[in-house]
mmCIF file of C-alpha atoms and ligand atoms in Angstrom:
data_model
loop_
_atom_site.group_PDB
_atom_site.id
_atom_site.type_symbol
_atom_site.label_atom_id
_atom_site.label_comp_id
_atom_site.label_asym_id
_atom_site.label_seq_id
_atom_site.Cartn_x
_atom_site.Cartn_y
_atom_site.Cartn_z
ATOM 1 C CA MET Z 1 -19.360 -42.567 -81.250
ATOM 2 C CA GLN Z 2 -19.444 -38.850 -80.466
ATOM 3 C CA ARG Z 3 -19.649 -36.546 -83.469
ATOM 4 C CA ILE Z 4 -16.814 -34.058 -83.688
ATOM 5 C CA ALA Z 5 -15.975 -30.977 -85.782
ATOM 6 C CA VAL Z 6 -12.576 -29.239 -85.852
ATOM 7 C CA LEU Z 7 -12.403 -25.504 -86.625
ATOM 8 C CA GLY Z 8 -9.028 -24.396 -87.980
ATOM 9 C CA ALA Z 9 -8.227 -27.908 -89.209
ATOM 10 C CA THR Z 10 -5.647 -26.770 -91.779
ATOM 11 C CA GLY Z 11 -3.298 -25.031 -89.298
ATOM 12 C CA ALA Z 12 -0.403 -26.530 -87.342
ATOM 13 C CA VAL Z 13 -2.635 -27.538 -84.415
ATOM 14 C CA GLY Z 14 -5.598 -28.421 -86.644
ATOM 15 C CA GLN Z 15 -3.432 -30.906 -88.539
ATOM 16 C CA GLU Z 16 -2.493 -32.552 -85.269
ATOM 17 C CA PHE Z 17 -6.207 -32.856 -84.396
ATOM 18 C CA VAL Z 18 -6.721 -34.666 -87.681
ATOM 19 C CA VAL Z 19 -3.936 -37.118 -86.778
ATOM 20 C CA SER Z 20 -5.035 -37.534 -83.140
ATOM 21 C CA LEU Z 21 -8.661 -38.278 -84.059
ATOM 22 C CA ASN Z 22 -7.741 -40.876 -86.696
ATOM 23 C CA LYS Z 23 -9.377 -44.182 -85.650
ATOM 24 C CA HIS Z 24 -10.253 -42.765 -82.228
ATOM 25 C CA PRO Z 25 -12.375 -45.284 -80.280
ATOM 26 C CA TRP Z 26 -14.874 -42.670 -78.946
ATOM 27 C CA PHE Z 27 -14.755 -39.674 -81.307
ATOM 28 C CA GLU Z 28 -15.506 -39.422 -85.013
ATOM 29 C CA LEU Z 29 -14.329 -36.362 -86.930
ATOM 30 C CA THR Z 30 -17.095 -35.730 -89.462
ATOM 31 C CA GLN Z 31 -16.635 -32.081 -90.494
ATOM 32 C CA VAL Z 32 -13.806 -29.552 -90.597
ATOM 33 C CA ALA Z 33 -13.746 -25.805 -91.199
ATOM 34 C CA SER Z 34 -11.060 -23.224 -91.884
ATOM 35 C CA SER Z 35 -10.805 -19.747 -93.375
ATOM 36 C CA ALA Z 36 -12.364 -18.634 -96.650
ATOM 37 C CA ARG Z 37 -8.951 -19.408 -98.251
ATOM 38 C CA SER Z 38 -9.506 -23.129 -97.657
ATOM 39 C CA ALA Z 39 -13.302 -23.499 -97.648
ATOM 40 C CA GLY Z 40 -14.683 -25.540 -100.558
ATOM 41 C CA LYS Z 41 -11.376 -27.350 -101.189
ATOM 42 C CA LYS Z 42 -10.566 -30.977 -100.411
ATOM 43 C CA TYR Z 43 -8.353 -31.141 -97.303
ATOM 44 C CA ILE Z 44 -5.344 -32.445 -99.223
ATOM 45 C CA TYR Z 45 -5.515 -29.526 -101.706
ATOM 46 C CA ALA Z 46 -6.161 -26.886 -99.050
ATOM 47 C CA LEU Z 47 -2.830 -27.863 -97.472
ATOM 48 C CA ARG Z 48 -0.880 -26.730 -100.529
ATOM 49 C CA TYR Z 49 0.635 -23.249 -100.895
ATOM 50 C CA PRO Z 50 -1.197 -21.706 -103.888
ATOM 51 C CA ALA Z 51 1.902 -20.370 -105.693
ATOM 52 C CA SER Z 52 4.337 -23.281 -105.252
ATOM 53 C CA GLY Z 53 2.004 -26.235 -104.605
ATOM 54 C CA ILE Z 54 4.279 -27.263 -101.724
ATOM 55 C CA LEU Z 55 2.468 -29.274 -99.051
ATOM 56 C CA LYS Z 56 2.156 -27.630 -95.607
ATOM 57 C CA TRP Z 57 2.635 -30.813 -93.574
ATOM 58 C CA HIS Z 58 5.607 -31.458 -91.281
ATOM 59 C CA LYS Z 59 4.373 -34.369 -89.180
ATOM 60 C CA PRO Z 60 6.041 -37.767 -88.890
ATOM 61 C CA GLU Z 61 2.663 -39.353 -89.797
ATOM 62 C CA PRO Z 62 1.219 -39.045 -93.338
ATOM 63 C CA ILE Z 63 -2.102 -37.190 -93.812
ATOM 64 C CA PRO Z 64 -4.671 -39.767 -92.655
ATOM 65 C CA GLU Z 65 -6.603 -41.317 -95.517
ATOM 66 C CA TYR Z 66 -10.016 -40.516 -94.007
ATOM 67 C CA MET Z 67 -9.269 -36.799 -94.309
ATOM 68 C CA GLN Z 68 -7.691 -36.478 -97.725
ATOM 69 C CA ASP Z 69 -10.926 -35.986 -99.686
ATOM 70 C CA MET Z 70 -12.991 -34.313 -96.948
ATOM 71 C CA VAL Z 71 -14.180 -30.925 -98.207
ATOM 72 C CA ILE Z 72 -13.477 -28.021 -95.884
ATOM 73 C CA SER Z 73 -16.522 -26.034 -94.770
ATOM 74 C CA LYS Z 74 -16.920 -22.365 -93.995
ATOM 75 C CA ILE Z 75 -17.309 -21.747 -90.263
ATOM 76 C CA GLU Z 76 -20.869 -20.459 -90.827
ATOM 77 C CA ASP Z 77 -21.830 -23.749 -92.518
ATOM 78 C CA ILE Z 78 -21.111 -25.782 -89.376
ATOM 79 C CA ASP Z 79 -24.387 -26.528 -87.572
ATOM 80 C CA PRO Z 80 -23.484 -26.946 -83.871
ATOM 81 C CA GLU Z 81 -26.614 -29.050 -83.280
ATOM 82 C CA LYS Z 82 -25.068 -31.823 -85.399
ATOM 83 C CA PHE Z 83 -22.111 -32.270 -83.021
ATOM 84 C CA ASP Z 84 -21.429 -33.503 -79.502
ATOM 85 C CA LEU Z 85 -18.195 -31.534 -79.272
ATOM 86 C CA ILE Z 86 -16.244 -28.916 -81.231
ATOM 87 C CA PHE Z 87 -12.456 -28.629 -81.107
ATOM 88 C CA THR Z 88 -11.087 -25.228 -82.113
ATOM 89 C CA ALA Z 89 -7.573 -24.467 -83.350
ATOM 90 C CA LEU Z 90 -8.137 -20.842 -84.341
ATOM 91 C CA ASN Z 91 -6.035 -17.756 -83.833
ATOM 92 C CA SER Z 92 -7.141 -15.917 -80.725
ATOM 93 C CA ASP Z 93 -8.852 -12.969 -82.492
ATOM 94 C CA ASP Z 94 -11.022 -15.340 -84.540
ATOM 95 C CA ALA Z 95 -11.694 -17.548 -81.509
ATOM 96 C CA GLN Z 96 -12.958 -14.525 -79.575
ATOM 97 C CA THR Z 97 -15.966 -14.168 -81.862
ATOM 98 C CA ILE Z 98 -16.401 -17.702 -83.209
ATOM 99 C CA GLU Z 99 -16.167 -19.837 -80.043
ATOM 100 C CA PRO Z 100 -19.135 -18.271 -78.147
ATOM 101 C CA ASP Z 101 -21.379 -18.815 -81.195
ATOM 102 C CA PHE Z 102 -20.777 -22.551 -80.842
ATOM 103 C CA ALA Z 103 -20.590 -22.739 -77.026
ATOM 104 C CA ARG Z 104 -24.177 -21.461 -76.826
ATOM 105 C CA SER Z 105 -25.220 -24.914 -78.078
ATOM 106 C CA VAL Z 106 -22.343 -27.374 -77.691
ATOM 107 C CA PRO Z 107 -19.134 -27.908 -75.647
ATOM 108 C CA VAL Z 108 -16.050 -26.300 -77.193
ATOM 109 C CA ILE Z 109 -12.497 -27.353 -76.325
ATOM 110 C CA SER Z 110 -10.114 -24.628 -77.422
ATOM 111 C CA THR Z 111 -6.387 -24.286 -77.961
ATOM 112 C CA ALA Z 112 -6.655 -20.482 -78.281
ATOM 113 C CA ALA Z 113 -5.993 -17.878 -75.593
ATOM 114 C CA ALA Z 114 -9.192 -15.866 -76.191
ATOM 115 C CA PHE Z 115 -11.128 -16.929 -73.056
ATOM 116 C CA ARG Z 116 -8.361 -18.306 -70.810
ATOM 117 C CA TYR Z 117 -8.280 -15.311 -68.486
ATOM 118 C CA GLU Z 118 -12.003 -14.947 -67.757
ATOM 119 C CA ASN Z 119 -13.194 -15.744 -64.218
ATOM 120 C CA ASP Z 120 -15.670 -18.459 -65.162
ATOM 121 C CA VAL Z 121 -13.252 -20.199 -67.548
ATOM 122 C CA PRO Z 122 -10.712 -22.775 -66.283
ATOM 123 C CA ILE Z 123 -7.417 -23.469 -68.060
ATOM 124 C CA LEU Z 124 -7.292 -27.257 -68.034
ATOM 125 C CA ILE Z 125 -4.411 -29.731 -68.161
ATOM 126 C CA PRO Z 126 -5.782 -33.263 -67.778
ATOM 127 C CA GLY Z 127 -4.215 -34.799 -64.680
ATOM 128 C CA ILE Z 128 -3.102 -31.494 -63.160
ATOM 129 C CA ASN Z 129 -6.169 -29.458 -62.224
ATOM 130 C CA ASP Z 130 -9.149 -31.749 -62.899
ATOM 131 C CA GLU Z 131 -11.021 -30.164 -59.975
ATOM 132 C CA HIS Z 132 -11.240 -26.885 -61.960
ATOM 133 C CA ILE Z 133 -13.612 -28.651 -64.377
ATOM 134 C CA GLU Z 134 -16.402 -27.686 -61.926
ATOM 135 C CA ILE Z 135 -16.113 -24.081 -63.138
ATOM 136 C CA LEU Z 136 -17.572 -25.145 -66.492
ATOM 137 C CA ASP Z 137 -20.959 -25.541 -64.823
ATOM 138 C CA ILE Z 138 -20.771 -22.013 -63.432
ATOM 139 C CA GLN Z 139 -19.785 -20.737 -66.875
ATOM 140 C CA LYS Z 140 -22.839 -22.390 -68.434
ATOM 141 C CA LYS Z 141 -25.137 -20.825 -65.841
ATOM 142 C CA ASN Z 142 -23.491 -17.376 -65.994
ATOM 143 C CA ARG Z 143 -23.766 -17.222 -69.753
ATOM 144 C CA ASN Z 144 -26.975 -19.173 -70.190
ATOM 145 C CA TRP Z 145 -25.208 -21.560 -72.588
ATOM 146 C CA ASN Z 146 -25.908 -25.236 -73.258
ATOM 147 C CA GLY Z 147 -22.222 -25.747 -73.945
ATOM 148 C CA PHE Z 148 -19.049 -24.150 -72.594
ATOM 149 C CA ILE Z 149 -15.549 -23.101 -73.616
ATOM 150 C CA ALA Z 150 -12.794 -25.224 -72.057
ATOM 151 C CA PRO Z 151 -9.360 -23.914 -73.102
ATOM 152 C CA LEU Z 152 -6.015 -25.622 -72.776
ATOM 153 C CA PRO Z 153 -3.042 -23.490 -71.733
ATOM 154 C CA ASN Z 154 -0.430 -21.999 -73.970
ATOM 155 C CA CYS Z 155 1.866 -24.858 -75.061
ATOM 156 C CA THR Z 156 4.812 -23.403 -73.107
ATOM 157 C CA THR Z 157 2.828 -23.432 -69.868
ATOM 158 C CA THR Z 158 1.910 -27.132 -70.165
ATOM 159 C CA GLY Z 159 5.262 -28.783 -69.352
ATOM 160 C CA LEU Z 160 6.050 -26.160 -66.717
ATOM 161 C CA ALA Z 161 2.761 -26.670 -64.815
ATOM 162 C CA ILE Z 162 3.020 -30.467 -65.122
ATOM 163 C CA THR Z 163 6.480 -30.537 -63.534
ATOM 164 C CA LEU Z 164 5.740 -27.888 -60.882
ATOM 165 C CA LYS Z 165 2.625 -29.659 -59.592
ATOM 166 C CA PRO Z 166 4.385 -32.567 -57.782
ATOM 167 C CA ILE Z 167 7.060 -30.199 -56.408
ATOM 168 C CA MET Z 168 4.419 -27.756 -55.184
ATOM 169 C CA ASP Z 169 2.256 -30.427 -53.558
ATOM 170 C CA LYS Z 170 5.147 -31.902 -51.584
ATOM 171 C CA TYR Z 171 7.583 -29.051 -50.874
ATOM 172 C CA GLY Z 172 5.745 -25.808 -51.687
ATOM 173 C CA VAL Z 173 7.010 -23.347 -54.324
ATOM 174 C CA GLU Z 174 7.991 -19.698 -53.706
ATOM 175 C CA SER Z 175 9.289 -18.642 -57.092
ATOM 176 C CA VAL Z 176 10.048 -19.940 -60.576
ATOM 177 C CA PHE Z 177 12.363 -18.684 -63.312
ATOM 178 C CA MET Z 178 11.952 -20.333 -66.694
ATOM 179 C CA THR Z 179 13.789 -19.826 -69.990
ATOM 180 C CA SER Z 180 12.251 -21.545 -73.009
ATOM 181 C CA LEU Z 181 13.723 -22.699 -76.322
ATOM 182 C CA GLN Z 182 10.552 -23.010 -78.369
ATOM 183 C CA ALA Z 183 9.930 -24.929 -81.574
ATOM 184 C CA LEU Z 184 8.968 -23.365 -84.898
ATOM 185 C CA SER Z 185 5.634 -25.180 -85.105
ATOM 186 C CA GLY Z 186 4.604 -23.321 -81.944
ATOM 187 C CA ALA Z 187 4.311 -20.183 -84.078
ATOM 188 C CA GLY Z 188 1.729 -21.838 -86.337
ATOM 189 C CA ARG Z 189 1.502 -21.601 -90.111
ATOM 190 C CA SER Z 190 -0.178 -18.294 -90.753
ATOM 191 C CA PRO Z 191 2.299 -16.915 -91.343
ATOM 192 C CA GLY Z 192 4.678 -18.888 -89.058
ATOM 193 C CA VAL Z 193 8.388 -18.110 -88.815
ATOM 194 C CA ILE Z 194 10.246 -17.379 -92.051
ATOM 195 C CA ALA Z 195 13.143 -19.815 -92.643
ATOM 196 C CA LEU Z 196 15.599 -17.011 -93.412
ATOM 197 C CA ASP Z 197 14.943 -15.414 -90.020
ATOM 198 C CA ILE Z 198 15.432 -18.564 -87.938
ATOM 199 C CA MET Z 199 18.076 -20.671 -89.757
ATOM 200 C CA ASP Z 200 21.388 -20.409 -87.895
ATOM 201 C CA ASN Z 201 19.680 -18.180 -85.359
ATOM 202 C CA VAL Z 202 17.813 -17.766 -82.067
ATOM 203 C CA ILE Z 203 15.079 -15.145 -81.693
ATOM 204 C CA PRO Z 204 15.020 -13.931 -78.088
ATOM 205 C CA TYR Z 205 11.416 -12.685 -78.039
ATOM 206 C CA ILE Z 206 7.977 -14.194 -78.636
ATOM 207 C CA PRO Z 207 5.202 -11.580 -78.407
ATOM 208 C CA LYS Z 208 2.843 -12.002 -75.396
ATOM 209 C CA GLU Z 209 4.299 -15.448 -74.559
ATOM 210 C CA GLU Z 210 6.003 -14.594 -71.270
ATOM 211 C CA GLU Z 211 2.907 -12.859 -69.859
ATOM 212 C CA LYS Z 212 0.744 -15.844 -70.878
ATOM 213 C CA VAL Z 213 2.989 -18.399 -69.153
ATOM 214 C CA GLN Z 214 3.250 -16.280 -65.999
ATOM 215 C CA ILE Z 215 -0.522 -15.776 -65.607
ATOM 216 C CA GLU Z 216 -1.585 -19.252 -66.742
ATOM 217 C CA THR Z 217 0.813 -21.171 -64.465
ATOM 218 C CA LYS Z 218 -0.599 -19.393 -61.412
ATOM 219 C CA LYS Z 219 -4.194 -20.004 -62.503
ATOM 220 C CA ILE Z 220 -3.671 -23.696 -63.291
ATOM 221 C CA LEU Z 221 -1.953 -24.282 -59.943
ATOM 222 C CA GLY Z 222 -4.541 -22.135 -58.153
ATOM 223 C CA GLU Z 223 -7.336 -23.237 -55.843
ATOM 224 C CA LEU Z 224 -10.963 -23.628 -56.679
ATOM 225 C CA ASN Z 225 -13.330 -21.699 -54.431
ATOM 226 C CA GLN Z 226 -17.130 -21.680 -54.816
ATOM 227 C CA THR Z 227 -17.316 -19.627 -57.999
ATOM 228 C CA SER Z 228 -13.849 -19.093 -59.416
ATOM 229 C CA ILE Z 229 -10.174 -20.048 -59.288
ATOM 230 C CA VAL Z 230 -7.902 -18.194 -56.890
ATOM 231 C CA PRO Z 231 -4.478 -17.990 -58.584
ATOM 232 C CA ASN Z 232 -1.544 -19.509 -56.741
ATOM 233 C CA ASN Z 233 0.722 -16.824 -55.278
ATOM 234 C CA ILE Z 234 3.978 -18.351 -56.571
ATOM 235 C CA LYS Z 235 6.118 -15.825 -58.415
ATOM 236 C CA VAL Z 236 6.781 -16.809 -62.034
ATOM 237 C CA SER Z 237 9.288 -15.087 -64.332
ATOM 238 C CA CYS Z 238 10.056 -16.219 -67.899
ATOM 239 C CA THR Z 239 12.174 -15.539 -70.951
ATOM 240 C CA CYS Z 240 10.743 -17.142 -74.101
ATOM 241 C CA MET Z 241 12.881 -17.698 -77.197
ATOM 242 C CA ARG Z 242 12.327 -19.251 -80.634
ATOM 243 C CA VAL Z 243 14.920 -21.772 -81.871
ATOM 244 C CA PRO Z 244 15.343 -23.723 -85.127
ATOM 245 C CA VAL Z 245 13.667 -26.940 -83.902
ATOM 246 C CA SER Z 246 10.556 -28.236 -85.685
ATOM 247 C CA ASP Z 247 8.528 -29.583 -82.721
ATOM 248 C CA GLY Z 248 8.986 -29.714 -78.938
ATOM 249 C CA HIS Z 249 9.555 -26.901 -76.454
ATOM 250 C CA THR Z 250 12.616 -27.196 -74.203
ATOM 251 C CA GLU Z 251 12.551 -25.230 -70.938
ATOM 252 C CA SER Z 252 15.279 -24.530 -68.404
ATOM 253 C CA VAL Z 253 13.548 -24.185 -65.029
ATOM 254 C CA PHE Z 254 14.714 -22.863 -61.671
ATOM 255 C CA VAL Z 255 12.425 -23.437 -58.673
ATOM 256 C CA GLU Z 256 12.768 -21.938 -55.208
ATOM 257 C CA THR Z 257 10.978 -24.352 -52.891
ATOM 258 C CA LYS Z 258 9.489 -23.503 -49.493
ATOM 259 C CA GLU Z 259 11.209 -26.483 -47.866
ATOM 260 C CA SER Z 260 14.761 -27.624 -48.470
ATOM 261 C CA VAL Z 261 14.867 -30.596 -50.853
ATOM 262 C CA ASP Z 262 17.433 -32.876 -52.462
ATOM 263 C CA PRO Z 263 17.302 -33.303 -56.241
ATOM 264 C CA HIS Z 264 16.780 -37.068 -55.948
ATOM 265 C CA MET Z 265 13.599 -36.392 -53.932
ATOM 266 C CA ILE Z 266 12.293 -34.204 -56.763
ATOM 267 C CA LYS Z 267 12.809 -37.096 -59.170
ATOM 268 C CA LYS Z 268 11.025 -39.430 -56.751
ATOM 269 C CA GLU Z 269 8.029 -37.074 -56.405
ATOM 270 C CA MET Z 270 7.740 -36.561 -60.167
ATOM 271 C CA LEU Z 271 7.761 -40.309 -60.805
ATOM 272 C CA LYS Z 272 5.264 -40.958 -57.990
ATOM 273 C CA PHE Z 273 2.964 -38.309 -59.434
ATOM 274 C CA SER Z 274 3.353 -39.798 -62.914
ATOM 275 C CA LYS Z 275 2.454 -43.261 -61.643
ATOM 276 C CA ASN Z 276 -0.722 -42.115 -59.885
ATOM 277 C CA VAL Z 277 -1.939 -39.455 -62.320
ATOM 278 C CA SER Z 278 -5.738 -39.323 -62.724
ATOM 279 C CA ILE Z 279 -5.895 -39.729 -66.494
ATOM 280 C CA LYS Z 280 -4.398 -43.213 -66.737
ATOM 281 C CA GLU Z 281 -6.559 -45.651 -68.760
ATOM 282 C CA LEU Z 282 -7.942 -42.946 -71.088
ATOM 283 C CA PRO Z 283 -7.344 -43.828 -74.761
ATOM 284 C CA THR Z 284 -4.903 -40.960 -75.423
ATOM 285 C CA ALA Z 285 -3.143 -41.054 -72.025
ATOM 286 C CA PRO Z 286 0.581 -41.827 -72.184
ATOM 287 C CA LYS Z 287 2.087 -44.807 -70.405
ATOM 288 C CA ASP Z 288 4.340 -42.352 -68.549
ATOM 289 C CA TYR Z 289 3.018 -38.883 -67.721
ATOM 290 C CA ILE Z 290 6.526 -37.725 -66.715
ATOM 291 C CA ILE Z 291 9.879 -39.398 -67.473
ATOM 292 C CA VAL Z 292 13.019 -38.329 -65.603
ATOM 293 C CA HIS Z 293 16.465 -38.938 -67.138
ATOM 294 C CA ASP Z 294 19.710 -39.252 -65.157
ATOM 295 C CA ASP Z 295 21.726 -38.906 -68.384
ATOM 296 C CA PRO Z 296 22.803 -35.218 -68.385
ATOM 297 C CA THR Z 297 22.475 -35.002 -72.178
ATOM 298 C CA ARG Z 298 18.684 -35.513 -72.046
ATOM 299 C CA PRO Z 299 16.049 -34.371 -72.811
ATOM 300 C CA GLN Z 300 16.665 -33.446 -76.440
ATOM 301 C CA PRO Z 301 13.803 -32.549 -78.802
ATOM 302 C CA ARG Z 302 14.910 -34.820 -81.643
ATOM 303 C CA ILE Z 303 15.333 -37.853 -79.395
ATOM 304 C CA ASP Z 304 12.612 -37.355 -76.795
ATOM 305 C CA ARG Z 305 9.647 -35.467 -78.299
ATOM 306 C CA GLU Z 306 7.872 -38.523 -79.740
ATOM 307 C CA ILE Z 307 8.123 -40.625 -76.554
ATOM 308 C CA ASN Z 308 4.623 -42.037 -75.888
ATOM 309 C CA ASP Z 309 3.535 -40.205 -79.036
ATOM 310 C CA GLY Z 310 4.384 -36.760 -77.678
ATOM 311 C CA MET Z 311 2.242 -37.036 -74.549
ATOM 312 C CA THR Z 312 5.052 -37.438 -71.993
ATOM 313 C CA THR Z 313 6.820 -34.529 -70.311
ATOM 314 C CA VAL Z 314 10.498 -35.479 -70.338
ATOM 315 C CA VAL Z 315 12.708 -34.103 -67.556
ATOM 316 C CA GLY Z 316 16.470 -34.187 -67.003
ATOM 317 C CA ARG Z 317 19.351 -32.382 -65.319
ATOM 318 C CA ILE Z 318 17.628 -32.123 -61.924
ATOM 319 C CA ARG Z 319 20.212 -30.526 -59.662
ATOM 320 C CA LYS Z 320 20.704 -28.252 -56.669
ATOM 321 C CA ASP Z 321 21.005 -24.516 -57.274
ATOM 322 C CA THR Z 322 23.853 -22.835 -55.403
ATOM 323 C CA VAL Z 323 22.533 -19.246 -55.367
ATOM 324 C CA PHE Z 324 19.269 -19.726 -53.479
ATOM 325 C CA GLU Z 325 19.127 -21.678 -50.208
ATOM 326 C CA ASN Z 326 16.183 -23.812 -51.350
ATOM 327 C CA GLY Z 327 16.786 -23.868 -55.074
ATOM 328 C CA ILE Z 328 16.608 -26.669 -57.610
ATOM 329 C CA LYS Z 329 16.992 -26.615 -61.400
ATOM 330 C CA TYR Z 330 15.972 -28.901 -64.216
ATOM 331 C CA VAL Z 331 15.358 -29.040 -67.976
ATOM 332 C CA LEU Z 332 12.063 -30.234 -69.457
ATOM 333 C CA LEU Z 333 10.779 -31.056 -72.922
ATOM 334 C CA SER Z 334 7.098 -30.979 -73.890
ATOM 335 C CA HIS Z 335 5.617 -31.560 -77.354
ATOM 336 C CA ASN Z 336 3.794 -28.333 -78.223
ATOM 337 C CA GLU Z 337 1.330 -29.822 -80.723
ATOM 338 C CA LYS Z 338 0.704 -33.099 -78.915
ATOM 339 C CA MET Z 339 0.409 -32.799 -75.097
ATOM 340 C CA GLY Z 340 0.669 -29.007 -75.509
ATOM 341 C CA SER Z 341 -2.351 -28.579 -77.776
ATOM 342 C CA ALA Z 342 -4.326 -30.915 -80.092
ATOM 343 C CA LYS Z 343 -3.632 -34.286 -78.553
ATOM 344 C CA GLY Z 344 -3.841 -32.798 -75.057
ATOM 345 C CA ALA Z 345 -7.264 -31.412 -76.086
ATOM 346 C CA VAL Z 346 -8.372 -34.894 -77.173
ATOM 347 C CA LEU Z 347 -7.186 -36.220 -73.793
ATOM 348 C CA LEU Z 348 -9.229 -33.492 -72.067
ATOM 349 C CA ALA Z 349 -12.294 -34.504 -74.114
ATOM 350 C CA GLU Z 350 -11.803 -38.106 -72.977
ATOM 351 C CA LEU Z 351 -11.597 -36.961 -69.349
ATOM 352 C CA LEU Z 352 -14.800 -34.885 -69.742
ATOM 353 C CA LYS Z 353 -16.547 -37.839 -71.358
ATOM 354 C CA ARG Z 354 -15.465 -40.164 -68.547
ATOM 355 C CA LYS Z 355 -17.001 -37.633 -66.127
ATOM 356 C CA ASP Z 356 -20.236 -37.549 -68.233
ATOM 357 C CA ILE Z 357 -19.743 -33.837 -68.977
ATOM 358 C CA ILE Z 358 -19.865 -34.320 -72.740
HETATM 359 N N1 NAP F 401 1.145 -24.208 -82.797
HETATM 360 C C1 NAP F 401 1.190 -24.657 -81.545
HETATM 361 O O1 NAP F 401 2.089 -25.449 -81.168
HETATM 362 C C2 NAP F 401 0.150 -24.212 -80.567
HETATM 363 C C3 NAP F 401 0.160 -24.783 -79.291
HETATM 364 C C4 NAP F 401 -0.811 -24.413 -78.354
HETATM 365 C C5 NAP F 401 -1.788 -23.499 -78.711
HETATM 366 N N2 NAP F 401 -1.774 -22.942 -79.945
HETATM 367 C C6 NAP F 401 -2.873 -22.024 -80.294
HETATM 368 O O2 NAP F 401 -3.749 -22.769 -81.166
HETATM 369 C C7 NAP F 401 -4.359 -21.874 -82.106
HETATM 370 C C8 NAP F 401 -4.049 -22.365 -83.531
HETATM 371 O O3 NAP F 401 -2.640 -22.298 -83.703
HETATM 372 P P1 NAP F 401 -1.885 -22.817 -84.989
HETATM 373 O O4 NAP F 401 -0.464 -22.817 -84.628
HETATM 374 O O5 NAP F 401 -2.516 -24.049 -85.495
HETATM 375 O O6 NAP F 401 -2.185 -21.619 -86.023
HETATM 376 P P2 NAP F 401 -2.135 -21.677 -87.615
HETATM 377 O O7 NAP F 401 -1.204 -22.713 -88.066
HETATM 378 O O8 NAP F 401 -1.881 -20.284 -88.031
HETATM 379 O O9 NAP F 401 -3.623 -22.118 -88.029
HETATM 380 C C9 NAP F 401 -4.725 -21.253 -87.926
HETATM 381 C C10 NAP F 401 -5.979 -21.950 -88.445
HETATM 382 O O10 NAP F 401 -7.083 -21.063 -88.352
HETATM 383 C C11 NAP F 401 -7.703 -20.943 -89.647
HETATM 384 N N3 NAP F 401 -8.265 -19.591 -89.804
HETATM 385 C C12 NAP F 401 -7.585 -18.422 -89.968
HETATM 386 N N4 NAP F 401 -8.483 -17.393 -90.048
HETATM 387 C C13 NAP F 401 -9.711 -17.942 -89.930
HETATM 388 C C14 NAP F 401 -11.027 -17.421 -89.954
HETATM 389 N N5 NAP F 401 -11.262 -16.111 -90.100
HETATM 390 N N6 NAP F 401 -12.070 -18.274 -89.835
HETATM 391 C C15 NAP F 401 -11.843 -19.604 -89.677
HETATM 392 N N7 NAP F 401 -10.618 -20.174 -89.658
HETATM 393 C C16 NAP F 401 -9.573 -19.345 -89.765
HETATM 394 C C17 NAP F 401 -6.611 -21.223 -90.627
HETATM 395 O O11 NAP F 401 -7.192 -21.631 -91.852
HETATM 396 P P3 NAP F 401 -6.433 -21.443 -93.272
HETATM 397 O O12 NAP F 401 -5.435 -22.565 -93.356
HETATM 398 O O13 NAP F 401 -7.567 -21.596 -94.214
HETATM 399 O O14 NAP F 401 -5.799 -20.097 -93.267
HETATM 400 C C18 NAP F 401 -5.888 -22.376 -89.913
HETATM 401 O O15 NAP F 401 -6.611 -23.579 -90.083
HETATM 402 C C19 NAP F 401 -3.777 -20.481 -81.815
HETATM 403 O O16 NAP F 401 -4.674 -19.784 -81.001
HETATM 404 C C20 NAP F 401 -2.480 -20.785 -81.079
HETATM 405 O O17 NAP F 401 -2.090 -19.744 -80.213
HETATM 406 C C21 NAP F 401 -0.839 -23.286 -80.875
#
């Protein structure tokens, strides 16, 4: 068993790490850390709001038993030498200073944005850009580290990049317009979105989100050269909105392809890609990487987000666009805390272990 620590274990993503690592066949979560607010408390008590005592836990699964009494450490009390791998679920400002301290000694898989845009850092989605993993070696050499920082993308980028990849490989992509309807849990818990602001409402702006999705999509779909990743030159434009849904980001996507293509061929390519995806057989890999619905009322977050335990990107409404000559449109749903962050990070760790990198 590989020894694992999670930093930021009390947050929205950290909680999902705790669930995803429960009874994992390869990884054992032996220590967790969070802010000074939580350090020294048993996990189950640290998850309660101090004033009301209300539990901060919105998952379909209960808090796993193995975690309830685990005492939360301070970050500085985590000895990296005791671990084979560290998962981080920290806000980006904290990750900026904390992650390098650990990566000097041990691999770090991160859900934060802090290092995503550096030249020697890949943004990894298992099954989409596995060849970019090679950059981790360059990062180690550049920085004289024993470990590395391997970030996942922003959770809104994940489903978009997953669905664009088969289209791009077969038909080429010129431009993409995407409008997202993003879940509340995507905003995290400190402080998160206040109920009074979001009930009966849609908030048409998420700070920094559109820029992140635009840059990350091009990097993930970019090409590896000797020392870095050359971003793909597809044009990406987004509008990101917050909606009153607990989990699961819905995205309305328009794609201008280089070649003319019928919608049914897009479905065929997505399903072919799903069938042959590289990460099959890993413990956390879903049975279906992508599902495509013909029913025009799907995907819906409440019905589709837990398919294959939140690891499947669910697509529907694939149709021809009438404005652009080579345009197609579709709707996708991706679970922001599962494939889009913690559970996707566990899948990445499994891929790195299978490649003997951790
Ligand atoms: N939420 C999502 O769906 C999602 C998806 C993809 C990526 N991400 C990214 O993942 C990261 C975590 O997001 P989140 O939504 O889980 O945020 P969150 O709910 O706000 O959780 C933040 C975590 O960091 C801890 N923390 C805060 N300040 C700290 C400090 N100074 N030292 C150590 N720990 C500290 C918090 O501990 P306390 O509980 O003790 O305050 C908590 O465990 C962010 O970078 C976010 O952008 C989030």
